[in-house]
Coordinates of C-alpha atoms and ligand atoms in Angstrom, one line a residue:
Chain A
M1 CA 178.6 71.4 79.0
H2 CA 176.0 68.6 79.5
E3 CA 178.1 65.6 78.2
I4 CA 177.8 63.5 81.3
S5 CA 174.1 64.2 81.7
E6 CA 173.5 63.3 78.0
L7 CA 175.4 60.1 78.0
M8 CA 174.0 58.7 81.3
T9 CA 170.4 59.8 80.5
K10 CA 170.5 58.1 77.2
D11 CA 171.6 55.0 78.9
H12 CA 168.7 55.2 81.3
R13 CA 166.3 55.3 78.4
S14 CA 167.9 52.3 76.7
C15 CA 167.5 50.3 79.9
D16 CA 163.8 51.2 80.0
D17 CA 163.5 50.0 76.4
F18 CA 165.0 46.6 77.2
L19 CA 162.6 46.2 80.1
A20 CA 159.7 46.9 77.8
V21 CA 160.7 44.2 75.4
V22 CA 160.7 41.6 78.2
E23 CA 157.3 42.8 79.5
K24 CA 155.9 42.4 76.0
A25 CA 157.2 38.9 75.7
V26 CA 155.8 37.9 79.2
T27 CA 152.4 39.4 78.3
D28 CA 152.4 37.3 75.1
Q29 CA 153.3 34.3 77.3
N30 CA 156.4 33.9 75.0
W31 CA 158.6 32.7 77.9
Q32 CA 161.4 31.7 75.7
L33 CA 161.7 35.1 74.2
A34 CA 161.3 36.7 77.6
Q35 CA 164.1 34.6 79.1
A36 CA 166.3 35.3 76.1
E37 CA 165.7 39.1 76.3
F38 CA 166.0 39.5 80.1
P39 CA 169.8 39.2 80.3
R40 CA 170.1 42.2 77.9
F41 CA 168.1 44.3 80.3
R42 CA 169.9 42.9 83.4
D43 CA 173.4 43.5 82.0
A44 CA 172.6 47.0 80.8
L45 CA 171.3 48.0 84.2
L46 CA 174.2 46.4 86.1
N47 CA 176.7 48.0 83.8
H48 CA 175.1 51.3 84.4
F49 CA 175.3 50.9 88.2
E50 CA 178.9 49.8 87.8
A51 CA 179.8 52.8 85.7
E52 CA 178.4 55.1 88.4
E53 CA 179.7 53.3 91.4
S54 CA 183.2 52.6 90.2
I55 CA 183.9 55.6 87.9
L56 CA 181.6 58.6 88.2
F57 CA 180.7 58.7 91.9
P58 CA 184.3 58.3 93.2
L59 CA 185.4 61.2 91.0
F60 CA 182.5 63.3 92.1
E61 CA 183.1 62.5 95.8
K62 CA 186.8 63.2 95.5
R63 CA 186.2 66.5 93.8
T64 CA 183.5 67.8 96.1
G65 CA 184.4 66.1 99.4
M66 CA 180.8 64.9 99.7
Y67 CA 181.3 61.3 100.6
Q68 CA 178.1 60.9 102.6
G69 CA 175.9 62.9 100.3
P70 CA 173.8 62.1 97.3
T71 CA 176.1 59.5 95.9
Q72 CA 175.6 57.5 99.1
V73 CA 171.9 57.6 98.7
M74 CA 172.2 56.5 95.1
R75 CA 174.4 53.5 96.1
G76 CA 171.7 52.5 98.6
E77 CA 169.0 52.6 95.9
H78 CA 171.2 50.5 93.6
V79 CA 171.3 47.8 96.3
Q80 CA 167.5 47.8 96.4
M81 CA 167.2 47.7 92.6
R82 CA 169.7 44.8 92.4
Q83 CA 167.4 42.9 94.8
L84 CA 164.3 43.6 92.7
L85 CA 166.2 42.6 89.6
A86 CA 167.1 39.2 91.2
A87 CA 163.5 38.7 92.3
A88 CA 162.2 39.4 88.8
E89 CA 164.8 37.0 87.2
A90 CA 163.8 34.3 89.6
A91 CA 160.1 34.8 88.8
L92 CA 160.9 34.6 85.1
A93 CA 162.8 31.4 85.6
E94 CA 159.7 29.9 87.3
R95 CA 157.5 31.4 84.6
E96 CA 155.4 33.1 87.3
A97 CA 153.7 35.9 85.3
D98 CA 152.1 37.7 88.3
D99 CA 155.3 37.6 90.3
Y100 CA 157.4 38.8 87.4
N101 CA 155.0 41.7 86.6
G102 CA 154.9 42.8 90.3
N103 CA 158.6 42.8 90.7
A104 CA 159.2 44.4 87.3
E105 CA 156.7 47.1 88.1
T106 CA 158.2 47.9 91.4
L107 CA 161.7 47.9 89.8
L108 CA 160.4 50.3 87.1
I109 CA 159.1 52.8 89.6
M110 CA 162.2 52.5 91.7
M111 CA 164.3 53.1 88.6
Q112 CA 162.3 56.0 87.4
Q113 CA 162.3 57.9 90.7
H114 CA 166.0 57.2 91.0
N115 CA 166.7 58.4 87.5
V116 CA 164.8 61.6 88.1
K117 CA 167.0 62.4 91.1
E118 CA 170.2 61.7 89.1
E119 CA 169.1 63.5 85.9
N120 CA 167.7 66.6 87.7
I121 CA 170.3 67.0 90.4
L122 CA 173.3 64.7 90.4
Y123 CA 174.3 64.6 86.8
P124 CA 174.1 68.4 86.3
M125 CA 176.4 68.7 89.4
C126 CA 178.8 66.2 87.8
D127 CA 178.7 68.2 84.5
Q128 CA 179.7 71.2 86.5
Q129 CA 182.3 69.7 88.8
L130 CA 184.0 67.4 86.4
A131 CA 184.1 69.6 83.3
D132 CA 187.9 69.5 83.2
Q133 CA 188.1 65.7 83.2
L134 CA 185.7 64.9 80.4
D135 CA 188.4 63.8 77.9
A136 CA 189.4 60.9 80.1
L137 CA 186.1 60.3 81.8
L138 CA 183.7 60.0 78.9
P139 CA 185.5 57.2 77.0
E140 CA 185.8 55.3 80.3
L141 CA 182.1 55.6 81.1
Q142 CA 181.2 54.6 77.5
K143 CA 183.3 51.6 77.8
Q144 CA 181.8 50.5 81.1
L145 CA 178.2 51.1 79.9
A146 CA 178.9 49.0 76.8
G147 CA 180.0 46.2 79.2
Chain B
M1 CA 173.1 72.1 98.0
Q2 CA 171.9 71.9 101.5
A3 CA 168.6 70.4 100.5
L4 CA 170.4 67.9 98.2
L5 CA 172.5 66.5 101.0
S6 CA 169.5 64.9 102.7
F7 CA 167.4 64.0 99.7
D8 CA 166.7 60.6 100.9
Q9 CA 164.6 61.9 103.7
A10 CA 161.2 61.1 102.4
P11 CA 158.5 62.2 104.8
P12 CA 157.1 59.5 107.1
L13 CA 154.3 57.4 105.6
A14 CA 151.5 58.9 107.6
A15 CA 152.2 62.4 106.3
P16 CA 151.0 61.9 102.7
L17 CA 148.5 59.1 103.5
R18 CA 146.6 61.5 105.8
F19 CA 145.7 63.6 102.7
F20 CA 145.0 60.6 100.5
L21 CA 142.6 59.0 102.9
T22 CA 140.7 62.3 103.5
A23 CA 140.0 62.7 99.7
P24 CA 137.5 59.8 99.2
L25 CA 135.7 60.9 102.4
F26 CA 134.8 64.1 100.6
A27 CA 133.7 62.3 97.4
I28 CA 131.5 60.2 99.6
L29 CA 130.0 63.3 101.1
A30 CA 129.5 64.7 97.6
A31 CA 127.5 61.5 96.8
L32 CA 125.4 61.8 99.9
L33 CA 124.7 65.4 99.1
L34 CA 123.5 64.3 95.6
L35 CA 121.2 61.7 97.2
W36 CA 119.9 64.1 99.8
S37 CA 119.2 67.0 97.5
G38 CA 117.9 64.9 94.6
P39 CA 117.2 66.1 91.0
D40 CA 116.9 69.8 92.1
L41 CA 120.7 70.0 92.3
F42 CA 121.0 69.9 88.5
A43 CA 118.5 72.8 88.0
S44 CA 121.5 75.1 87.3
R45 CA 125.2 75.5 88.1
W46 CA 124.1 78.2 90.6
T47 CA 122.1 76.1 93.0
G48 CA 123.6 76.0 96.5
A49 CA 123.8 72.2 96.2
A50 CA 125.7 72.3 92.9
L51 CA 128.2 74.8 94.3
A52 CA 128.6 72.7 97.5
L53 CA 129.1 69.7 95.3
T54 CA 131.7 71.5 93.2
H55 CA 133.7 72.5 96.2
L56 CA 133.4 69.1 98.0
I57 CA 135.2 67.8 94.9
T58 CA 137.7 70.6 94.2
V59 CA 138.7 71.6 97.7
G60 CA 137.7 68.4 99.5
F61 CA 139.0 65.8 97.1
M62 CA 141.4 67.4 94.6
L63 CA 143.2 69.8 96.9
Q64 CA 143.8 67.1 99.4
V65 CA 145.3 64.7 96.9
M66 CA 147.4 67.4 95.4
L67 CA 148.8 68.5 98.8
G68 CA 149.7 64.9 99.8
A69 CA 151.3 64.2 96.4
M70 CA 153.3 67.4 96.5
L71 CA 154.6 66.5 100.0
Q72 CA 155.9 63.3 98.6
I73 CA 157.1 64.5 95.2
L74 CA 159.0 67.6 96.1
P75 CA 161.9 65.7 97.7
V76 CA 162.2 63.5 94.6
V77 CA 162.0 66.0 91.7
A78 CA 163.5 69.0 93.3
G79 CA 165.7 67.6 96.0
A80 CA 163.7 69.9 98.2
N81 CA 163.1 68.9 101.8
I82 CA 160.2 70.0 103.9
A83 CA 161.0 70.7 107.5
R84 CA 158.8 68.9 110.1
P85 CA 156.6 67.2 107.4
Q86 CA 154.5 65.4 110.0
L87 CA 153.5 68.5 111.8
L88 CA 152.9 70.4 108.6
A89 CA 150.8 67.6 107.2
T90 CA 148.6 67.4 110.3
L91 CA 147.9 71.1 110.4
V92 CA 147.3 71.6 106.7
N93 CA 145.2 68.5 106.4
A94 CA 143.0 69.5 109.3
A95 CA 142.6 73.1 108.3
V96 CA 141.7 72.4 104.7
A97 CA 139.4 69.5 105.6
T98 CA 137.5 71.6 108.1
G99 CA 137.4 74.5 105.8
A100 CA 136.0 72.4 103.0
L101 CA 133.2 71.2 105.2
L102 CA 132.4 74.7 106.3
L103 CA 132.4 75.9 102.7
A104 CA 130.0 73.2 101.6
S105 CA 127.7 74.0 104.5
G106 CA 128.0 77.7 103.6
F107 CA 126.7 77.0 100.1
L108 CA 123.8 75.0 101.5
S109 CA 122.8 77.5 104.1
Y110 CA 124.2 80.9 102.9
Q111 CA 125.3 81.8 106.4
P112 CA 128.1 84.5 105.9
L113 CA 129.9 83.3 109.0
L114 CA 130.4 79.8 107.5
F115 CA 132.0 81.3 104.4
E116 CA 134.2 83.5 106.4
L117 CA 135.5 80.7 108.7
A118 CA 136.0 78.5 105.6
A119 CA 138.0 81.3 103.9
V120 CA 140.2 81.6 107.0
L121 CA 140.8 77.9 107.3
I122 CA 141.4 77.0 103.6
G123 CA 143.4 80.2 103.0
G124 CA 145.4 79.6 106.1
G125 CA 146.0 75.9 105.5
V126 CA 147.2 76.5 101.9
A127 CA 149.3 79.5 102.9
L128 CA 151.0 77.4 105.6
F129 CA 151.7 74.7 103.0
I130 CA 153.1 77.2 100.5
V131 CA 155.4 78.7 103.2
G132 CA 156.6 75.2 104.1
A133 CA 157.0 73.9 100.6
G134 CA 158.2 77.3 99.3
H135 CA 160.8 77.4 101.9
A136 CA 162.1 74.0 100.7
L137 CA 161.8 75.0 97.1
Y138 CA 163.6 78.3 97.6
G139 CA 166.9 78.2 96.0
V140 CA 166.2 75.1 94.0
P141 CA 166.6 76.2 90.4
S142 CA 163.7 75.6 88.0
T143 CA 165.8 73.4 85.9
N144 CA 163.0 71.4 84.3
A145 CA 159.4 71.7 83.2
T146 CA 158.0 69.8 86.2
I147 CA 159.5 72.1 88.8
R148 CA 158.4 75.1 86.8
G149 CA 154.9 73.6 86.3
L150 CA 154.5 72.8 90.0
K151 CA 155.6 76.3 91.0
L152 CA 153.2 77.8 88.5
S153 CA 150.3 75.6 89.6
L154 CA 150.9 76.8 93.2
L155 CA 150.6 80.3 91.9
G156 CA 147.3 79.4 90.1
L157 CA 146.0 77.8 93.3
T158 CA 146.9 81.0 95.3
V159 CA 145.0 83.2 92.9
T160 CA 142.0 80.8 92.9
I161 CA 141.8 80.8 96.6
C162 CA 142.3 84.6 97.0
L163 CA 139.4 85.1 94.6
G164 CA 137.4 82.4 96.4
V165 CA 138.0 84.1 99.7
L166 CA 137.1 87.5 98.2
L167 CA 133.8 85.9 96.9
A168 CA 133.1 84.4 100.3
V169 CA 133.6 87.6 102.1
A170 CA 131.5 89.5 99.5
I171 CA 128.7 87.1 99.2
D172 CA 126.5 88.9 101.7
G173 CA 126.5 91.9 99.3
S174 CA 128.5 94.1 101.6
L175 CA 131.3 94.8 99.2
A176 CA 129.4 95.8 96.1
L177 CA 131.6 93.7 93.8
P178 CA 130.6 92.3 90.4
L179 CA 130.1 88.8 91.8
M180 CA 129.2 87.1 88.5
Q181 CA 132.4 88.3 86.8
L182 CA 134.5 87.5 89.9
T183 CA 133.0 84.0 90.0
S184 CA 133.9 83.3 86.4
I185 CA 137.4 84.5 86.9
H186 CA 137.7 82.4 90.1
L187 CA 136.4 79.4 88.1
G188 CA 138.9 80.1 85.3
W189 CA 141.8 80.2 87.6
G190 CA 140.6 77.1 89.6
F191 CA 140.1 74.9 86.5
V192 CA 142.8 76.2 84.2
G193 CA 145.4 78.1 86.3
W194 CA 145.5 75.5 89.0
S195 CA 144.1 72.2 87.9
V196 CA 145.2 72.0 84.2
V197 CA 148.6 73.4 84.9
L198 CA 149.1 70.9 87.7
L199 CA 147.8 68.1 85.5
A200 CA 150.2 69.0 82.7
A201 CA 153.2 69.3 85.0
V202 CA 152.5 65.8 86.2
A203 CA 151.7 64.5 82.7
F204 CA 155.0 65.8 81.2
V205 CA 156.9 63.5 83.6
V206 CA 154.7 60.6 84.4
V207 CA 153.3 59.7 81.0
P208 CA 156.6 59.2 79.3
M209 CA 158.2 57.6 82.3
F210 CA 155.7 55.1 83.5
Q211 CA 153.8 54.5 80.3
M212 CA 157.0 54.4 78.3
T213 CA 155.9 56.8 75.6
P214 CA 158.1 59.2 73.6
A215 CA 158.6 62.5 75.5
Y216 CA 156.4 65.5 74.9
P217 CA 158.0 67.8 72.4
E218 CA 160.3 70.3 74.1
W219 CA 158.6 73.3 72.5
F220 CA 155.3 72.1 73.8
A221 CA 156.2 71.1 77.3
G222 CA 158.4 74.2 77.8
R223 CA 155.7 76.7 76.8
F224 CA 152.4 75.1 77.7
S225 CA 152.0 76.3 81.2
W226 CA 153.3 79.8 80.5
T227 CA 151.1 80.2 77.5
L228 CA 148.0 79.0 79.4
L229 CA 148.7 81.4 82.3
T230 CA 149.4 84.3 80.0
L231 CA 146.1 83.7 78.2
L232 CA 144.4 83.4 81.6
V233 CA 145.8 86.8 82.8
L234 CA 144.8 88.5 79.6
W235 CA 141.4 87.0 79.7
S236 CA 140.9 88.0 83.3
V237 CA 141.8 91.6 82.5
A238 CA 139.6 91.6 79.4
D239 CA 136.7 90.1 81.2
S240 CA 136.8 92.4 84.2
A241 CA 137.3 95.4 81.9
G242 CA 134.2 94.3 79.9
W243 CA 136.0 94.0 76.6
Q244 CA 133.4 91.7 75.1
C245 CA 135.0 91.6 71.7
L246 CA 138.2 90.2 73.1
S247 CA 137.6 88.0 76.1
P248 CA 135.7 85.1 74.3
W249 CA 138.7 84.8 71.9
L250 CA 141.2 84.6 74.7
A251 CA 139.1 82.0 76.5
A252 CA 138.7 80.0 73.2
A253 CA 142.5 80.1 72.7
A254 CA 143.0 78.7 76.2
V255 CA 140.5 76.0 75.7
L256 CA 142.1 75.0 72.4
A257 CA 145.5 74.8 74.1
I258 CA 144.0 72.5 76.7
A259 CA 142.4 70.4 73.9
A260 CA 145.8 70.2 72.2
F261 CA 147.4 69.0 75.4
A262 CA 144.8 66.2 75.8
A263 CA 145.0 65.1 72.2
L264 CA 148.8 65.1 72.3
T265 CA 148.7 63.0 75.5
L266 CA 146.3 60.5 73.9
Q267 CA 148.5 60.3 70.8
L268 CA 151.6 59.7 72.9
Q269 CA 149.8 57.1 75.0
S270 CA 148.9 55.2 71.8
R271 CA 152.6 54.8 71.2
S272 CA 153.3 53.4 74.6
K273 CA 155.8 50.6 74.6
R274 CA 154.1 48.9 77.5
A275 CA 152.3 45.7 76.7
R276 CA 149.7 45.8 79.4
F277 CA 147.4 48.6 80.2
D278 CA 146.8 48.7 83.9
A279 CA 144.2 50.7 85.9
T280 CA 146.4 53.8 86.1
Q281 CA 146.8 53.9 82.3
H282 CA 143.0 53.4 81.8
Y283 CA 142.3 56.2 84.2
W284 CA 144.7 58.5 82.3
R285 CA 143.1 57.7 79.0
L286 CA 139.6 58.3 80.4
A287 CA 140.8 61.6 81.8
M288 CA 142.2 62.8 78.5
L289 CA 139.1 61.8 76.6
S290 CA 136.9 63.6 79.1
T291 CA 139.0 66.7 78.9
L292 CA 138.8 66.6 75.2
A293 CA 135.0 66.2 75.3
A294 CA 134.7 69.1 77.8
C295 CA 136.8 71.4 75.5
A296 CA 134.7 70.4 72.5
L297 CA 131.5 71.0 74.3
W298 CA 132.7 74.4 75.6
L299 CA 133.7 75.5 72.0
A300 CA 130.4 74.2 70.6
A301 CA 128.4 76.1 73.2
S302 CA 130.3 79.3 72.6
S303 CA 129.8 79.0 68.9
W304 CA 126.1 78.1 68.7
P305 CA 123.8 80.4 70.7
S306 CA 121.0 77.9 70.7
L307 CA 123.2 75.4 72.5
G308 CA 124.9 78.1 74.7
E309 CA 121.5 79.2 76.1
R310 CA 120.8 75.9 77.6
S311 CA 121.5 75.4 81.2
E312 CA 122.9 71.9 80.8
W313 CA 126.1 72.5 79.0
P314 CA 128.1 74.2 81.9
L315 CA 127.1 71.3 84.1
L316 CA 128.1 68.8 81.5
C317 CA 131.5 70.5 81.2
G318 CA 131.9 70.6 84.9
V319 CA 131.1 66.9 85.3
L320 CA 133.5 66.0 82.5
A321 CA 136.3 68.1 83.9
L322 CA 136.0 67.2 87.5
F323 CA 134.8 63.6 87.6
G324 CA 136.1 62.5 84.2
G325 CA 139.3 64.5 84.1
F326 CA 140.9 65.6 87.3
M327 CA 139.5 62.9 89.7
S328 CA 140.3 60.1 87.2
V329 CA 144.0 61.1 86.9
M330 CA 144.2 61.5 90.7
I331 CA 142.8 58.1 91.5
G332 CA 145.0 56.6 88.8
M333 CA 148.0 58.2 90.4
L334 CA 147.0 57.1 93.9
Y335 CA 147.1 53.5 92.7
K336 CA 150.8 53.9 91.9
I337 CA 151.9 56.3 94.6
V338 CA 150.3 54.5 97.6
P339 CA 151.5 50.9 96.8
F340 CA 155.0 52.2 96.0
L341 CA 155.2 54.2 99.2
V342 CA 154.1 51.2 101.3
W343 CA 156.6 49.0 99.5
S344 CA 159.4 51.5 99.9
H345 CA 158.8 52.1 103.6
L346 CA 158.6 48.3 104.2
Q347 CA 161.8 47.9 102.3
N348 CA 163.5 50.4 104.5
L349 CA 162.2 48.7 107.6
G350 CA 163.7 45.4 106.4
R351 CA 167.2 47.0 106.3
G352 CA 168.2 44.9 103.4
R353 CA 167.8 41.7 105.3
V354 CA 164.0 41.1 105.0
F355 CA 162.3 41.8 101.7
P356 CA 158.7 42.9 101.5
P357 CA 156.4 41.4 98.8
N358 CA 156.3 43.5 95.6
M359 CA 154.1 46.5 95.3
N360 CA 151.4 44.8 93.2
K361 CA 150.6 42.8 96.3
V362 CA 149.7 45.9 98.3
I363 CA 146.3 46.3 96.8
A364 CA 144.8 43.4 94.9
G365 CA 144.6 44.0 91.2
H366 CA 141.0 42.9 90.8
Q367 CA 140.0 45.4 93.5
L368 CA 141.6 48.2 91.6
N369 CA 139.9 47.2 88.4
R370 CA 136.4 46.9 90.0
Q371 CA 136.8 50.3 91.6
M372 CA 137.7 51.7 88.3
Q373 CA 134.7 50.2 86.6
A374 CA 132.5 51.7 89.4
H375 CA 134.1 55.1 88.7
F376 CA 133.4 54.8 85.0
V377 CA 129.8 53.9 85.6
A378 CA 129.4 56.8 88.1
L379 CA 130.8 59.2 85.5
A380 CA 128.3 58.0 82.8
L381 CA 125.4 58.2 85.2
L382 CA 126.4 61.7 86.4
L383 CA 126.4 62.9 82.7
A384 CA 123.0 61.3 82.2
A385 CA 121.7 62.9 85.4
V386 CA 122.6 66.4 84.1
L387 CA 120.4 65.7 81.0
W388 CA 117.6 63.7 82.7
P389 CA 117.8 64.5 86.4
E390 CA 114.5 62.8 87.4
W391 CA 115.7 59.5 86.0
F392 CA 119.4 59.4 86.8
T393 CA 120.2 61.5 89.9
Y394 CA 119.7 58.7 92.4
P395 CA 121.5 56.0 90.4
A396 CA 124.4 58.5 89.9
G397 CA 124.5 59.3 93.6
L398 CA 124.6 55.6 94.5
A399 CA 127.3 54.9 91.9
L400 CA 129.5 57.8 93.1
L401 CA 129.0 56.5 96.7
A402 CA 130.0 53.0 95.7
A403 CA 133.0 54.1 93.7
N404 CA 134.5 56.2 96.4
A405 CA 133.7 53.8 99.3
W406 CA 135.6 51.3 97.2
L407 CA 138.5 53.7 96.8
L408 CA 138.6 54.2 100.5
R409 CA 138.5 50.5 101.0
N410 CA 141.4 50.0 98.6
L411 CA 143.5 52.6 100.4
L412 CA 142.7 51.2 103.8
A413 CA 143.7 47.7 102.4
A414 CA 147.1 49.2 101.6
I415 CA 147.5 50.4 105.2
T416 CA 146.4 47.0 106.7
F417 CA 149.0 45.4 104.4
Y418 CA 151.6 47.8 105.7
R419 CA 150.8 47.0 109.3
Q420 CA 150.8 43.2 108.8
Q421 CA 154.1 43.2 106.9
R422 CA 155.7 45.5 109.4
L423 CA 155.0 43.0 112.1
T424 CA 156.3 40.1 110.0
I425 CA 159.5 42.1 109.2
E426 CA 160.1 43.1 112.8
E427 CA 159.6 39.5 114.0
T428 CA 162.0 38.2 111.4
L429 CA 164.6 40.8 112.2
T430 CA 164.5 39.9 115.9
H431 CA 164.9 36.2 115.0
V432 CA 167.7 37.0 112.7
S433 CA 169.6 39.0 115.3
A434 CA 168.8 36.5 118.1
A435 CA 169.9 33.5 116.1
P436 CA 173.7 33.9 116.4
A437 CA 173.3 34.3 120.1
E438 CA 171.4 31.1 120.5
A439 CA 173.8 29.2 118.4
R440 CA 176.6 30.0 120.8
Ligands
HEM501 C1 140.8 75.6 95.4 C2 140.1 75.4 94.4 C3 138.8 75.9 94.1 C4 138.1 75.7 92.9 C5 138.7 74.8 91.8 C6 136.9 76.3 92.9 C7 136.0 76.3 91.9 C8 134.8 77.1 91.8 C9 133.9 77.0 90.7 C10 134.1 76.2 89.5 C11 132.9 77.9 91.0 C12 131.8 78.3 90.1 C13 130.7 77.4 90.2 C14 129.8 77.6 89.0 O1 130.0 78.6 88.3 O2 128.9 76.8 88.8 C15 133.2 78.5 92.2 C16 132.4 79.5 92.8 C17 132.7 80.0 94.1 N1 133.7 79.6 94.9 FE1 135.2 78.3 94.5 N2 136.7 77.0 94.1 C18 137.9 76.8 94.8 C19 138.1 77.3 96.0 C20 137.3 78.2 96.7 C21 137.5 78.7 98.0 C22 138.8 78.3 98.8 C23 136.5 79.5 98.3 C24 136.2 80.3 99.6 C25 136.8 80.2 100.7 C26 135.6 79.5 97.2 C27 134.4 80.2 97.2 C28 133.6 80.3 96.1 C29 132.4 81.1 96.0 C30 131.9 82.1 97.1 C31 131.9 81.0 94.8 C32 130.7 81.7 94.1 C33 129.4 81.2 94.4 C34 128.4 82.2 94.1 O3 128.7 83.3 93.5 O4 127.2 81.9 94.4 N3 136.1 78.7 96.3 N4 134.4 78.0 92.7
FE2_502 FE1 172.1 55.4 89.5

């Protein structure tokens, strides 16, 4: 009964892990490694947003009729996170460690408080509302998350 | 569902900040009290000055930070919205702050009226908060360990305050109550039922999330607070019934559980995936080490009578728990909460067209680190002052004063930053919207 929660939560954690790898490289001043690792994090995060915005949220909205509710708030936060992601990427390209760390830290907190809302409230609601569509929905989500 | 629909409605910036700015003022008062009363304060835990100091930190500092953080966190973790947050914050903050001042003056003068007024204000302020927050939390299922922990810690706080109020009313001897026993039960609920349960509820979320550690084991996080509260209830009953063969064992079990929590947290922290340790993480580690030391000292003093008879150990435990444990975690958390709040409010003001500088720019990193070093020095000197009061009381008072004036300075710097950036953003926005008109 928690398939959606499980899948999406696991993906949140793997985004965190990719971010940690980049941070480690920046701290070691290994810019080449950091620049090589960053795209993995960026793509994972963007794929996650895309999976929600184009697959999960529309189904949820259609099922519940809540178009202006939590999904709208989540989309707004995705916009903010995309901006932070771009700022972090720019700082990385310039090899500005302080700027990178500041933007990455802000992004991390933004991601975490966003994830808490999704994992505690939105995903459980999706599990409940979309239980009858799992067979089609889960593979589709998995495919989008994988990119 | 209703609450969920509006879960972007974070309270206005001023609501939590009011509490966060009040807290260091009380720690500054505590430092001044230390300097004013001098080495006598450490004669025993029962001196009026020691009790005043304890409550300046617990009710003045810790309670304020907790209330401010709850106001901010409830909408995020529980999707719970507090109605009229601005009004609620103003009233609760004023009542609790005034109450804390009266309580401290009560301990210094033993005027029953001061205790009674303090009881009304603190009790009333917290009751108002619980009604406001409880109203918002009502109907939000306790789906995870955090929400459950927060609810339980509110329960612990309520019991602590009720016992405190009872003590305050009974202090003139009119109620013929066993004051010593009541005090130790009040202390148990304050330190364990409220503070540790709150600390754990926060740790279970914050440590894995921001320090990128493995999660606390489910069996531990799910049972910890309940176990602790159950032990506390049993201990309170055994202690008031005078079952001397039972109550020390229950207390020891609770202390061991707390030590296990601190050790587990340190162990998780050592597996953090983060490459850099920032001020917040150092503060967390110091807090867990202090908690562990306080537990060890407590167990040692209860096992060896020659140590247990000395008057220093309860004071050492108290300093380790309050200044080393709870205050450290709270300051560390403020250093994440406040910059992020400022950034997030600025971000909203910019409406996606103007971007504020990132949150690490809100308070300069070296200011955080220096303040943290001052806090560490203050803690070391306070511990030394318990053992050698004539030598270390004044240095400890000065260090505590410096550390908290610095904390206040850092928080005020965040507000100055917010005001400046808000001006910049507003100017840029008017230019942006004016530009197309000029072009025509
Ligand atoms: C909210 C958190 C509170 C905490 C953590 C707390 C903590 C403590 C502690 C640790 C002691 C014992 C001091 C010692 O044994 O050395 C104590 C004693 C006491 N507290 Fe509190 N307290 C709190 C709130 C209050 C409140 C709200 C009141 C009254 C309005 C209050 C009134 C008292 C009184 C009267 C004593 C006993 C002093 C004596 O018997 O001489 N406390 N408290
Ligand atoms: Fe999302």
